[in-house]
mmCIF file of C-alpha atoms in Angstrom:
data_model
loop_
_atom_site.group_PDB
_atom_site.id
_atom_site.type_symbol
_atom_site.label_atom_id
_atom_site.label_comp_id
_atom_site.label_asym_id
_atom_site.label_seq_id
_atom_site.Cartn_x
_atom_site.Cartn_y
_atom_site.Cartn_z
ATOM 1 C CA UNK A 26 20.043 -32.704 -43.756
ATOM 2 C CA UNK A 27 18.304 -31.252 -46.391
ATOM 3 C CA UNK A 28 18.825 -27.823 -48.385
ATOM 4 C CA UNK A 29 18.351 -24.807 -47.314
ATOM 5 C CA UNK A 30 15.836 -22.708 -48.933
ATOM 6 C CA UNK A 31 17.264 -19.540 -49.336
ATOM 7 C CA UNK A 32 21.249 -18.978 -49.804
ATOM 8 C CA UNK A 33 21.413 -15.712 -47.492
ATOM 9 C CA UNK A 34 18.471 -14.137 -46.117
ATOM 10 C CA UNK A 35 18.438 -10.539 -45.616
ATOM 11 C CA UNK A 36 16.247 -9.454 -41.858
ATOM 12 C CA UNK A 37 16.038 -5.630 -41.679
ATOM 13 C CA UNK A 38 14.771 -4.919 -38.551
ATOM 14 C CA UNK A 39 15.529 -6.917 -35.239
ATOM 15 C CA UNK A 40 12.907 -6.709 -33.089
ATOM 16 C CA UNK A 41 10.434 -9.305 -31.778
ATOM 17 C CA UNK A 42 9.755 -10.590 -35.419
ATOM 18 C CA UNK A 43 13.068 -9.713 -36.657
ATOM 19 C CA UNK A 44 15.188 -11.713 -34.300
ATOM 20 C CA UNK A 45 12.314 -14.472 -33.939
ATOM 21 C CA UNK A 46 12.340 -14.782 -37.648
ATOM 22 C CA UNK A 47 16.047 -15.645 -37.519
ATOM 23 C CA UNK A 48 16.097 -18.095 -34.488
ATOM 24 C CA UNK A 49 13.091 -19.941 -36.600
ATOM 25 C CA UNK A 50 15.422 -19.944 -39.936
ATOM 26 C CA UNK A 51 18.370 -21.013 -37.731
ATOM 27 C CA UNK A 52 16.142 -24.055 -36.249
ATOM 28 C CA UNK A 53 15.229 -24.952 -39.414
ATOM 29 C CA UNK A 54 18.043 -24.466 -41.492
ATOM 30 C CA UNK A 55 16.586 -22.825 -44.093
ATOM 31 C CA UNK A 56 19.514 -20.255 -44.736
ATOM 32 C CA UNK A 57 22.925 -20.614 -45.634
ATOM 33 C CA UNK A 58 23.604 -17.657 -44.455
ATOM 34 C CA UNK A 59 21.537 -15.218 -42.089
ATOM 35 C CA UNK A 60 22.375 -11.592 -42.272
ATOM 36 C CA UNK A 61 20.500 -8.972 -40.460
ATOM 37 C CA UNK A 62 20.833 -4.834 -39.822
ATOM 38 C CA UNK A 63 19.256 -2.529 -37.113
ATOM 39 C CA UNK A 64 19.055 0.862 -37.264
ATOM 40 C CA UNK A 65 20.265 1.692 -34.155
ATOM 41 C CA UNK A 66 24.056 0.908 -33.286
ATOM 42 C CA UNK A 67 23.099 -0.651 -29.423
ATOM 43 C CA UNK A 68 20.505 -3.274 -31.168
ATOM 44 C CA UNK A 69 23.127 -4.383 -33.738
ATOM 45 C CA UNK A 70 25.958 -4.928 -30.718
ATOM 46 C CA UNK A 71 23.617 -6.734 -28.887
ATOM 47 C CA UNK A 72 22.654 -9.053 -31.452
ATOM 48 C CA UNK A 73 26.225 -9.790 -32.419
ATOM 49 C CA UNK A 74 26.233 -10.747 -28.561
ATOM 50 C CA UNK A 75 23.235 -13.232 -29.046
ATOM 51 C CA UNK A 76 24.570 -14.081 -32.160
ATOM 52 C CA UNK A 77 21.582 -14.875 -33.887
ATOM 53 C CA UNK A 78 23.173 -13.732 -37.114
ATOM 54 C CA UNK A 79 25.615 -14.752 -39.413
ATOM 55 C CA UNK A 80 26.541 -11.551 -40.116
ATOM 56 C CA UNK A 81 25.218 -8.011 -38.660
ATOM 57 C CA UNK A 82 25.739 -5.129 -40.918
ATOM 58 C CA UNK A 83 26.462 -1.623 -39.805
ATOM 59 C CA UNK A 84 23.772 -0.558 -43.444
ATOM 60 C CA UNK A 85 20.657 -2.163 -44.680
ATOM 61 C CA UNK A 86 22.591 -2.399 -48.161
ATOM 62 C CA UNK A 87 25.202 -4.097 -46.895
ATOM 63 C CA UNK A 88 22.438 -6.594 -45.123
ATOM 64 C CA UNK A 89 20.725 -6.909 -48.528
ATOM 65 C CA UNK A 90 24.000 -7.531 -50.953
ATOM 66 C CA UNK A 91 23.807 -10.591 -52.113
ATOM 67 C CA UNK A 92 20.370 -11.754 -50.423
ATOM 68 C CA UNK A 93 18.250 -14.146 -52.123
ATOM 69 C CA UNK A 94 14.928 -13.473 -49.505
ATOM 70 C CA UNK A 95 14.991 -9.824 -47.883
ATOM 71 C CA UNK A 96 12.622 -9.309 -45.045
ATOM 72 C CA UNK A 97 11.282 -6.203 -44.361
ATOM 73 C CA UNK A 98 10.932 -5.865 -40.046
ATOM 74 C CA UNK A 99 11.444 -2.607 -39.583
ATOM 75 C CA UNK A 100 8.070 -0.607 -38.234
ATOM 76 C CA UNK A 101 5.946 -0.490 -41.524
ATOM 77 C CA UNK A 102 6.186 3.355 -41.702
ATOM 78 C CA UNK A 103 9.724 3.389 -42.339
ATOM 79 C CA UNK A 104 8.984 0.868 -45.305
ATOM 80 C CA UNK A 105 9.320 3.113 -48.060
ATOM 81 C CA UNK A 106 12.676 4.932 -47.134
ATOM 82 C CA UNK A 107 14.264 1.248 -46.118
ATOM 83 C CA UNK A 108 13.007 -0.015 -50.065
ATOM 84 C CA UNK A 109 14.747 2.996 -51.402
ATOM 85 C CA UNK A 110 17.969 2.668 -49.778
ATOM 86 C CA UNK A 111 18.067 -1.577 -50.818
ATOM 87 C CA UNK A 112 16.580 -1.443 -54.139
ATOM 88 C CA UNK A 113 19.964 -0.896 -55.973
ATOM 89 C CA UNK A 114 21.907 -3.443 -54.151
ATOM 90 C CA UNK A 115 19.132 -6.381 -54.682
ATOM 91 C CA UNK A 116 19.815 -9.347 -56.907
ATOM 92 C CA UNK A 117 17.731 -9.831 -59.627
ATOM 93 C CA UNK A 118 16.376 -13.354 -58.537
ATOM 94 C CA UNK A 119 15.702 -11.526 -55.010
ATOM 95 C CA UNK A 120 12.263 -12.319 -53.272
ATOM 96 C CA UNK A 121 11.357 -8.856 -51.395
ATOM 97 C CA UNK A 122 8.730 -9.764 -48.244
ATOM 98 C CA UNK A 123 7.985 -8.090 -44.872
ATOM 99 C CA UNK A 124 5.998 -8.765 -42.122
ATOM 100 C CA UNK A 125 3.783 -5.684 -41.491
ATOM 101 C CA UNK A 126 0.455 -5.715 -40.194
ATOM 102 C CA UNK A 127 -0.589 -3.270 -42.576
ATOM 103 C CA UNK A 128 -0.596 -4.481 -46.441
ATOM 104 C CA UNK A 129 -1.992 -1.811 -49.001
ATOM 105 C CA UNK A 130 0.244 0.826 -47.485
ATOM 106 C CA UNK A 131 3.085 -1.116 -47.944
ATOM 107 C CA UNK A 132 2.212 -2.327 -51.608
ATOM 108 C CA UNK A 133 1.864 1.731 -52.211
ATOM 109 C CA UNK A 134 5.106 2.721 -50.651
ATOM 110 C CA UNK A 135 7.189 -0.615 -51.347
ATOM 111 C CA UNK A 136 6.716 -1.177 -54.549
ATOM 112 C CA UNK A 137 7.803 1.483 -56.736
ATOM 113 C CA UNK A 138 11.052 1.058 -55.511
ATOM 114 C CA UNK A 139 11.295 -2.599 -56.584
ATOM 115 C CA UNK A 140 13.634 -3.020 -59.473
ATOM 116 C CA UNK A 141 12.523 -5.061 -62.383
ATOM 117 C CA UNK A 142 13.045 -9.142 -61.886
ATOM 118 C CA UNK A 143 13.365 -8.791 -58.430
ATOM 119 C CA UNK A 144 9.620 -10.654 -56.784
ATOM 120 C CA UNK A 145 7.530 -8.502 -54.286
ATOM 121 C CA UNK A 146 5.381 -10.724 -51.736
ATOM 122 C CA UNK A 147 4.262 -8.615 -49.056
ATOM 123 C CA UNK A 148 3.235 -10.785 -45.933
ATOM 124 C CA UNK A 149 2.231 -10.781 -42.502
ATOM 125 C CA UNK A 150 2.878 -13.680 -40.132
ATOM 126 C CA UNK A 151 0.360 -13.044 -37.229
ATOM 127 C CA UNK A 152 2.030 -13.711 -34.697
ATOM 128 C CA UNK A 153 3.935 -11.604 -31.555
ATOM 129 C CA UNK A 154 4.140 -10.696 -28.111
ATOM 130 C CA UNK A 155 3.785 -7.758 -25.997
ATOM 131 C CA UNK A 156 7.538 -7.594 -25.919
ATOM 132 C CA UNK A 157 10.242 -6.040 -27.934
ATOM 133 C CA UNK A 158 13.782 -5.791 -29.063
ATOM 134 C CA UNK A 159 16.189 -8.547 -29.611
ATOM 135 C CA UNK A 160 16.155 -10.275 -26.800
ATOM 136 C CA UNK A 161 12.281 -11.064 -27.061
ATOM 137 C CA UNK A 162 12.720 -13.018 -29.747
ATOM 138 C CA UNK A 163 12.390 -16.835 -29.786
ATOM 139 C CA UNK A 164 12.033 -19.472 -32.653
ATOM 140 C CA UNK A 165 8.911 -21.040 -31.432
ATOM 141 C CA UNK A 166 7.002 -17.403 -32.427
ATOM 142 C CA UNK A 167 5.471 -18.869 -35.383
ATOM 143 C CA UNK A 168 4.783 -22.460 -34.807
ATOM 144 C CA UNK A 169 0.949 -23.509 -35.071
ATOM 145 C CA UNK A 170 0.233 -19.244 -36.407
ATOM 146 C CA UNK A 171 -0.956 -17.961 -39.728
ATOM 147 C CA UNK A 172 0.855 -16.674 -42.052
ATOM 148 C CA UNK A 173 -0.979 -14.341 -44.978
ATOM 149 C CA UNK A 174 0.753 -13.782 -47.796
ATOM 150 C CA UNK A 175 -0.901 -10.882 -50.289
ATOM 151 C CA UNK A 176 0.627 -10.909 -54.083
ATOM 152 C CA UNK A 177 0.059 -8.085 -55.266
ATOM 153 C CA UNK A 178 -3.235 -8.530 -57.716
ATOM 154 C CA UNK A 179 -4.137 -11.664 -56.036
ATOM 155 C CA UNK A 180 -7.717 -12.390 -55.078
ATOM 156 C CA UNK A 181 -8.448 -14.711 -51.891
ATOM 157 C CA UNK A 182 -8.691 -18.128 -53.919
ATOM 158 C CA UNK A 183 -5.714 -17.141 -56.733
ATOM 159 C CA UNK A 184 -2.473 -16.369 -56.302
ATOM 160 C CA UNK A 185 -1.676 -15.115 -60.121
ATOM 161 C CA UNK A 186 0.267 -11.853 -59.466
ATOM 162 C CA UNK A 187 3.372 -9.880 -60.508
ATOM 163 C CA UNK A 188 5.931 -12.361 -58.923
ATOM 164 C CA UNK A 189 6.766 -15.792 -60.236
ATOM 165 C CA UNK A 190 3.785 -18.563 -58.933
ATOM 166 C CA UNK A 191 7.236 -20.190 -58.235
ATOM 167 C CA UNK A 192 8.284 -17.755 -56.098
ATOM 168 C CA UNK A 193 5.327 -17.291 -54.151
ATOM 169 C CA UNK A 194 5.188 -21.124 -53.802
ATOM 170 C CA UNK A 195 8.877 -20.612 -52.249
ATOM 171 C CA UNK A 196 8.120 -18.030 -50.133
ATOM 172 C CA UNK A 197 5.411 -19.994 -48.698
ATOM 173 C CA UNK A 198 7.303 -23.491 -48.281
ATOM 174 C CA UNK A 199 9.581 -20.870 -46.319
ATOM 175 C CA UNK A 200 6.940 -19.960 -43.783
ATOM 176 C CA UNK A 201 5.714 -23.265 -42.905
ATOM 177 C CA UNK A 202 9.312 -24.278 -42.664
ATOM 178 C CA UNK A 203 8.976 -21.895 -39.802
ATOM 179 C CA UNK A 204 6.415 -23.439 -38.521
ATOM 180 C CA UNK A 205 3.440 -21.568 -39.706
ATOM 181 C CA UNK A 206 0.112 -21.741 -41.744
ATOM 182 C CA UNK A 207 0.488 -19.929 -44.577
ATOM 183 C CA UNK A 208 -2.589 -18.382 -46.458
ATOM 184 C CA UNK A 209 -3.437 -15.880 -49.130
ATOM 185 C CA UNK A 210 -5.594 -12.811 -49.532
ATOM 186 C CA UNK A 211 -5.998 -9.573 -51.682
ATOM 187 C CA UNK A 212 -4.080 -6.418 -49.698
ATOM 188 C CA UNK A 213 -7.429 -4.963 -48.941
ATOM 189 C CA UNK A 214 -9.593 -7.670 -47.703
ATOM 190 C CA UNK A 215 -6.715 -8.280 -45.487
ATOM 191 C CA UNK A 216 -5.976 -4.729 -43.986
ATOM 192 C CA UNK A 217 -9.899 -4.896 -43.197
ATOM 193 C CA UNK A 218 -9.972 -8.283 -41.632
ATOM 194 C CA UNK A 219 -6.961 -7.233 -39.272
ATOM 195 C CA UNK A 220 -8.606 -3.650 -38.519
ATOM 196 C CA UNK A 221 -10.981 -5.899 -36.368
ATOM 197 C CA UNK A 222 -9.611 -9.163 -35.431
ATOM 198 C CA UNK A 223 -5.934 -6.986 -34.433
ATOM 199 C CA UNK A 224 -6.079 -3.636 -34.776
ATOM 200 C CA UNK A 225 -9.396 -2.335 -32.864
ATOM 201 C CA UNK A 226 -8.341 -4.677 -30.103
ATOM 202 C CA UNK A 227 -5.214 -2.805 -29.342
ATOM 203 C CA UNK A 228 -6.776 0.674 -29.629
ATOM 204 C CA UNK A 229 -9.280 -0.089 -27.126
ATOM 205 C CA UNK A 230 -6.769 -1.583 -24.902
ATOM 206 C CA UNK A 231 -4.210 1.518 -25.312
ATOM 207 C CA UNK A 232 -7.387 3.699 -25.062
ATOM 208 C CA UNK A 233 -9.267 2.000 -21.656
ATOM 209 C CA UNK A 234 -5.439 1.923 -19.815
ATOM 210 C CA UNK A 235 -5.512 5.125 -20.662
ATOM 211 C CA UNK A 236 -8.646 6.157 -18.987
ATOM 212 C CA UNK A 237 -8.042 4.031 -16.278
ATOM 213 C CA UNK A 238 -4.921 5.863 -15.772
ATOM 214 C CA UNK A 239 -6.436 9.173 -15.779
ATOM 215 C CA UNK A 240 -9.452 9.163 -13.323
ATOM 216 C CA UNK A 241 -8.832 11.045 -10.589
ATOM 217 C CA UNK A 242 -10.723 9.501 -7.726
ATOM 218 C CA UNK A 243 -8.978 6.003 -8.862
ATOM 219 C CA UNK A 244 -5.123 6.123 -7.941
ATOM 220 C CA UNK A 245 -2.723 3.822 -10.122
ATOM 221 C CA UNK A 246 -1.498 1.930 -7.193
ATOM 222 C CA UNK A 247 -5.343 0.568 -6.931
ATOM 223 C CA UNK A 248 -5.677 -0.295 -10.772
ATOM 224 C CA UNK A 249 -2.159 -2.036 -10.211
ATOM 225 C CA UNK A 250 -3.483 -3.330 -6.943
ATOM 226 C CA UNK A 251 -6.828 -4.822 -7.587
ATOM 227 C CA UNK A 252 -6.346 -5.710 -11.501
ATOM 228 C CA UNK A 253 -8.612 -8.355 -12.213
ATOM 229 C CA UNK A 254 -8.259 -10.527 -15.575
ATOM 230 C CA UNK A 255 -10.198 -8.237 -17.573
ATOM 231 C CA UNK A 256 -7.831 -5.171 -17.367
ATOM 232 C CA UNK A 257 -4.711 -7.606 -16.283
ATOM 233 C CA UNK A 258 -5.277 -8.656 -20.397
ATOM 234 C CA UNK A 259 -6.088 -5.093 -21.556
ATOM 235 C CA UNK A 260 -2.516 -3.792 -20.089
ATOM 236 C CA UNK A 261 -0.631 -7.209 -21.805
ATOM 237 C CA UNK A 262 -2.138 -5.644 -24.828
ATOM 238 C CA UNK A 263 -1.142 -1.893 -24.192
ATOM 239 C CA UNK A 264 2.477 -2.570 -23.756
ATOM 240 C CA UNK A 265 3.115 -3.051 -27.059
ATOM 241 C CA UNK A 266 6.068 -1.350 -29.194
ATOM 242 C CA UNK A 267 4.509 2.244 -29.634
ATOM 243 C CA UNK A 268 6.066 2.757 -32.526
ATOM 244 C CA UNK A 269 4.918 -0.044 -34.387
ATOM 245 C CA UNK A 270 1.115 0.470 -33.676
ATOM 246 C CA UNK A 271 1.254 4.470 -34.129
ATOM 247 C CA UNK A 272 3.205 3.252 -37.732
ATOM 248 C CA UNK A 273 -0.276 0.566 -38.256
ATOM 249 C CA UNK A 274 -3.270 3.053 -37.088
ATOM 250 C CA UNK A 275 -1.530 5.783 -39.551
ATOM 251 C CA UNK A 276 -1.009 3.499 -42.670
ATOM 252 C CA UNK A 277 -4.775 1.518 -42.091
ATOM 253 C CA UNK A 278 -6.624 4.394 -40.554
ATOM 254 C CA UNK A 279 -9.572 3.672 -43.362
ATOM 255 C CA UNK A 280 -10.204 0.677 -42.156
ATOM 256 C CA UNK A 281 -9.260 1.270 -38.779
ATOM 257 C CA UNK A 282 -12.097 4.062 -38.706
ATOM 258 C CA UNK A 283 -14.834 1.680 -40.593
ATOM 259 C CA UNK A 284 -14.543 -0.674 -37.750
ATOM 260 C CA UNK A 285 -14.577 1.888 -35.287
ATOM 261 C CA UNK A 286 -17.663 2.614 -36.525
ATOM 262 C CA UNK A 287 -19.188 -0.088 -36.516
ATOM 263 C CA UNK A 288 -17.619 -0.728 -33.214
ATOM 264 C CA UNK A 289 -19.099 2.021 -31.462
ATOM 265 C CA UNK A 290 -22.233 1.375 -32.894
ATOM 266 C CA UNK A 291 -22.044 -1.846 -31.033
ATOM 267 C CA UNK A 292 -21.537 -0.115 -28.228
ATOM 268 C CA UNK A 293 -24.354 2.306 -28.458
ATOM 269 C CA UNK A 294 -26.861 -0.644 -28.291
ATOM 270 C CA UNK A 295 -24.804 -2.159 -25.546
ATOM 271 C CA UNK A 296 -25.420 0.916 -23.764
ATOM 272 C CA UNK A 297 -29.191 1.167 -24.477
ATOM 273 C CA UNK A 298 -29.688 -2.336 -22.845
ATOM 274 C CA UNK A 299 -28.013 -1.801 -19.515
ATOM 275 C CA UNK A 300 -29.765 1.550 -19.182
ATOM 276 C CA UNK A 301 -33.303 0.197 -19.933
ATOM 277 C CA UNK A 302 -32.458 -3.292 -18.259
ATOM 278 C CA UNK A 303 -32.944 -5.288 -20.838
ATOM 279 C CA UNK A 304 -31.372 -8.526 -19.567
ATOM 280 C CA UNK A 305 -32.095 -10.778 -22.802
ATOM 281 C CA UNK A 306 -30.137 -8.296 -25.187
ATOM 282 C CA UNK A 307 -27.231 -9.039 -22.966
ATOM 283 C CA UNK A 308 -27.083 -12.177 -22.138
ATOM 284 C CA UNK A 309 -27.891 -13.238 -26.290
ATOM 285 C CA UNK A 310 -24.978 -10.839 -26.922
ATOM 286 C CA UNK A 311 -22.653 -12.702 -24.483
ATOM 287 C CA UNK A 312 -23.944 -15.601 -25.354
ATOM 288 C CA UNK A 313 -22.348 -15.588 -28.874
ATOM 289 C CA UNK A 314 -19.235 -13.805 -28.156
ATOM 290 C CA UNK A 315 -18.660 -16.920 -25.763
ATOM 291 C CA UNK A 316 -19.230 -19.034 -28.909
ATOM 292 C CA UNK A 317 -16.830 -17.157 -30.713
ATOM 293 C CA UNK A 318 -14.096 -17.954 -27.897
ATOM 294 C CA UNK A 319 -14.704 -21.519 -28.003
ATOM 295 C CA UNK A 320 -13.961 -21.915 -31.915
ATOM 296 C CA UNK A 321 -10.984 -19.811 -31.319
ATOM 297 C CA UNK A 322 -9.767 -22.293 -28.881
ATOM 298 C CA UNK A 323 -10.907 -25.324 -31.293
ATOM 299 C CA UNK A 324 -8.862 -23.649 -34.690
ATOM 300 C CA UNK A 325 -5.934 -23.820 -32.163
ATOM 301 C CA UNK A 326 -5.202 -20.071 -31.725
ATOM 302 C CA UNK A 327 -4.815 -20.174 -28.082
ATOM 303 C CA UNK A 328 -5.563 -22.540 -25.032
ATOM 304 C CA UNK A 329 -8.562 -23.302 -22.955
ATOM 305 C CA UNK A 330 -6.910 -23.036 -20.039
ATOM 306 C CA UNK A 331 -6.704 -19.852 -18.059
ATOM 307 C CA UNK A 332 -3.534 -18.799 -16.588
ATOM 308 C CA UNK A 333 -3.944 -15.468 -15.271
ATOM 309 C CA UNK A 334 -0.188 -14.383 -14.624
ATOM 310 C CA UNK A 335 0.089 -16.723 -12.252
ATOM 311 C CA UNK A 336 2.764 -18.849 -14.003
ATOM 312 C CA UNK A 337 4.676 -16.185 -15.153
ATOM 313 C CA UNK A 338 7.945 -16.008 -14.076
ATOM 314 C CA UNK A 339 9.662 -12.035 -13.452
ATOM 315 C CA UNK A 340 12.063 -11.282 -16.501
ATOM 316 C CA UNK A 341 9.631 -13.808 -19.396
ATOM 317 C CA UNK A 342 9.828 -12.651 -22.553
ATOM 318 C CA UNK A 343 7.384 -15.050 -23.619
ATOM 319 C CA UNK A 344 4.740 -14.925 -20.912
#
């Protein structure tokens, strides 16, 4: 068997990506030791109960004491406060990551909180489920998903930063020991790429449940009744942790807004060519987003074949 990476790895937060993470360092063995801390006291007995952890600690210090590799998997607003409270129980050879979908608000209110030789190597596995809590999680979360890792100073082809090229090096080796591509990009580029390919998806989902929800001359036992696959997708989407995606919209809201823009902009012409009739606008428009589907399918982010709910079982988390 070979050596772990990490002696003790710190997971603050234990959620879908918390408790995943640790299942997928537990299959792996990449930890001697897996230590993890919720805030609240009912996530923390439950996870002793799962026992997905080594060792579940009633204080993020405690979690972080003695951690080689602390991951950050709390919601990314309460970044800051959680970097705070750690920062004078890390180790000085300590590599500092999280896994928030959000990346220049978390170099802003991460970093001045990290002490001097411990590396900071914000990240963001994409990768999740509509579910939540400890129980969601399951190992195979990462397996065959990227993994962007952002040094801070790093452009898109370099990954020269603050931290050790050694320790970035590590932290990636870590990743695809869980099973996951592992890329790099500059905190910027990357909160805009995810304000489209992520971020605008989910506020149009929460945002057309919403309105589905709220017309009066449709009740909600005939949107439940007669979902098809279109809106069936859209509520998958909108049952997301709440507090996670009011945390990203808040802390990318520039680049949230830019592609909002540009979004509804979209839309606008979308809207001109059903009104006027013009039948070739559409169909070149659908034309391409159908092309975009297809190389989706072919870069092995999800499967050509449909499923629809039908396979789903009542009670899976991973459906």
């Amino acid at each position: 068997m070979s050596k772990p990476i990490f002696e003790r790895v710190a997971i603050l937060g234990l959620g879908l990506l918390g408790a995943s993470l640790a299942h997928a360092v537990r299959r792996g063995g990449l930890a001697g030791e897996i230590a993890g801390y919720a805030r609240s006291s009912e996530t923390r007995d439950r996870v002793r109960e799962l026992g997905f952890c080594d060792q579940v600690c009633d204080s993020a210090a405690d979690a972080a004491k003695g951690a080689d590799l602390v991951v950050l998997c709390a919601p990314v607003g309460a970044f800051g406060a959680l970097a705070e409270t750690i920062a004078p129980h890390l180790r000085t050879d300590c590599i500092v990551t999280d896994v928030g979908s959000v990346k220049s608000a978390v170099v802003r209110d991460v970093s001045p909180h990290i002490p001097d030789g411990v590396h900071f190597i914000p990240g963001h596995p994409i990768a999740g489920t509509e579910q939540s809590g400890p129980d969601a999680g399951f190992a195979e979360l990462f397996d065959g998903r990227w993994c962007i890792l952002t040094p801070i100073g790093a452009a898109e082809d370099d990954v020269s930063h603050t931290a050790d090229r050694a320790e970035v090096e590590k932290l990636a080796r870590f990743w695809r020991a869980c099973g996951s591509n592992v890329d790099f990009m500059d905190p910027h580029h990357h909160d805009l790429v995810l304000a489209i390919t992520s971020h605008l998806p989910h506020l149009i989902a929460y945002n057309i449940v919403g309105t589905a929800a709220d017309l009066e001359t449709v009740t909600q036992s005939d949107v439940i009744k007669y979902s098809a696959g279109g809106f069936r997708d859209f509520t998958r989407i909108a049952a997301s942790d709440p507090t996670m995606w009011r945390d990203i919209f808040l802390n990318n809201r520039e680049a949230v807004l830019e592609m909002l823009g540009r979004f509804t902009e979209d839309l606008s012409a979308l809207q001109r060519a059903i009104r006027w009739g013009d039948g070739d606008a559409l169909f070149e428009r659908f034309s391409r987003t159908r092309t975009i589907r297809r190389s989706i399918i072919d870069a092995g982010q999800d499967s050509p074949v449909p499923d629809f709910g039908r396979h789903a079982k009542p009670g899976d988390k991973k459906a």
